[in-house]
């Protein structure tokens, strides 16, 4: 057989390479023009990773590689579209749309649409969204014959998370339950049965959920060799963005597709691998050179985002991690002669006051609120700050989330306190009644009517708590008798007795803790996949409530936030704009996880205290401290010009005990010379606001 090699068009390539040299730095140029083989690109924060990937695709096309032989896997379809739009601009090619670009799920769907019949599906299969998948899981629970009321079986949302985590990490369900959901271990066999029914129902109905797209693509590539060979031949070049965030299943798919040409370029930053909790496998990037021994290594270390002082702190901090690809970020920006500010605060109130004051000062000096962010490890760390911002009229958004007091679990717990203070609060009663298994709208209405009648009876007005307990202990209607005889109802009545007892009355912190520890904590485990995070929020709320002398004062403070700045009592929402900013100008509050990939001119990292950041919960797991340090590194590298790190020296817990706070280990492990220590002073009140002292002052002293 004669062999003929098609020669590449070399017409304008030197001219294009010259242009690339002017538009890329040396590190990026080396990545873009790397020879075709397995390649690992360790791209530090702010080093132009996206630019390098975009130019690499353009370079391949200009080298004569057919666009349809290039696979570009990204974590959002929007990112892929933006990259390919830029590639089209660079190359002038009209065929860029033929590049296989998008998320792993999109690419899997494109392949499965062609070959679904080979694995038992029709080509016109439907894709279930999360809500549809939960509904089908609920039907599978019913088919399994499980009495969810008797066994406190996990809700569909939790089952969905268990099944999904098992799929994406390639672990048996029993291992996932033992590791992440040990409180459901006794239900392992029933959960496995539900999963089996769920999987068979999907095939019968010709539907796939999001995880199935990846699972079935792997199945196709493993079981159908002729199809695997087809795509292994087609994808001559594979590029993967954010490789540190891939899970085991995604990495296996890439390896299967790259088996022939092995021209796979993975780009990511091991120092920013922060999603292990949702199945991301840090070892994918760390062990890439083991799976591809021939791999060439490139590093992008020239940072265009942050000042030298901020990068100096970030470099020193991440160097404490043992498992990493060592790198040293170098700043393009000039020094601003301002080190990261370390701001110890006397307590959490002073921390909030400092941040609000400094934000207003920055804005007065020309920094838009849009260019400022407050970052925290856990959402509940922002409680006091949200209150302070509201008082001062500083408009803000919570990045990809709702405001703290608007979250469902916070409103649930606060509703218990509302009925203690005001037994006539119909909305609060119905909210907590419907948390009890077996109680829906109709039964909740009937029970509330009984409570209302009892409160209106002679003597009910004088002792509302007694009236409540009396009516809750009686079963007056056949419809509610079954509910009231159940164990969960008895537990509910016992909880209310505790909340109105002399020991806990007018102690909102104690009451919140009692609600959490007497049933609501279990409710969270059964109903939410992020139950631990929500539990942490409630404990944070209890800690905050410890400063109030009565439950009524605590609830009044929360209620005033909704009314003090408006004519009508409307709830606070993320789009509310008040004095302090233009209509489209909002300060950003964000957890570190939500802040990844974003940047601001000025960043405040709050609660940088031991026991808060790193999270004590996360440190119970193997290698968790290094992941927490990577989180810290991500937080540091969001700042472009100014970085403020704050922590309170004293904290009051929900038992009203004063606790001395230590700075985070991530602060103390870095040399003090890297920080500028700020010593806060409170501005004295205006003279006319001071108390007047007459005579010799003895009256005032007494």
mmCIF file of C-alpha atoms in Angstrom, residues 146 153-154 159 162-163 173 177 184-185 187-196:
data_model
loop_
_atom_site.group_PDB
_atom_site.id
_atom_site.type_symbol
_atom_site.label_atom_id
_atom_site.label_comp_id
_atom_site.label_asym_id
_atom_site.label_seq_id
_atom_site.Cartn_x
_atom_site.Cartn_y
_atom_site.Cartn_z
ATOM 1 C CA UNK A 146 -40.691 1.930 51.956
ATOM 2 C CA UNK A 153 -36.242 7.844 55.252
ATOM 3 C CA UNK A 154 -34.109 10.496 53.473
ATOM 4 C CA UNK A 159 -31.089 10.363 47.846
ATOM 5 C CA UNK A 162 -26.022 10.092 47.463
ATOM 6 C CA UNK A 163 -26.592 8.455 44.064
ATOM 7 C CA UNK A 173 -23.324 3.489 47.351
ATOM 8 C CA UNK A 177 -23.232 6.361 52.859
ATOM 9 C CA UNK A 184 -28.282 6.494 57.171
ATOM 10 C CA UNK A 185 -26.143 3.328 57.407
ATOM 11 C CA UNK A 187 -30.978 2.163 55.632
ATOM 12 C CA UNK A 188 -28.231 1.216 53.152
ATOM 13 C CA UNK A 189 -30.030 -1.784 51.642
ATOM 14 C CA UNK A 190 -33.270 0.165 51.162
ATOM 15 C CA UNK A 191 -31.370 3.046 49.525
ATOM 16 C CA UNK A 192 -29.612 0.604 47.176
ATOM 17 C CA UNK A 193 -33.000 -0.873 46.274
ATOM 18 C CA UNK A 194 -34.368 2.590 45.465
ATOM 19 C CA UNK A 195 -31.305 3.253 43.297
ATOM 20 C CA UNK A 196 -31.801 -0.020 41.401
#
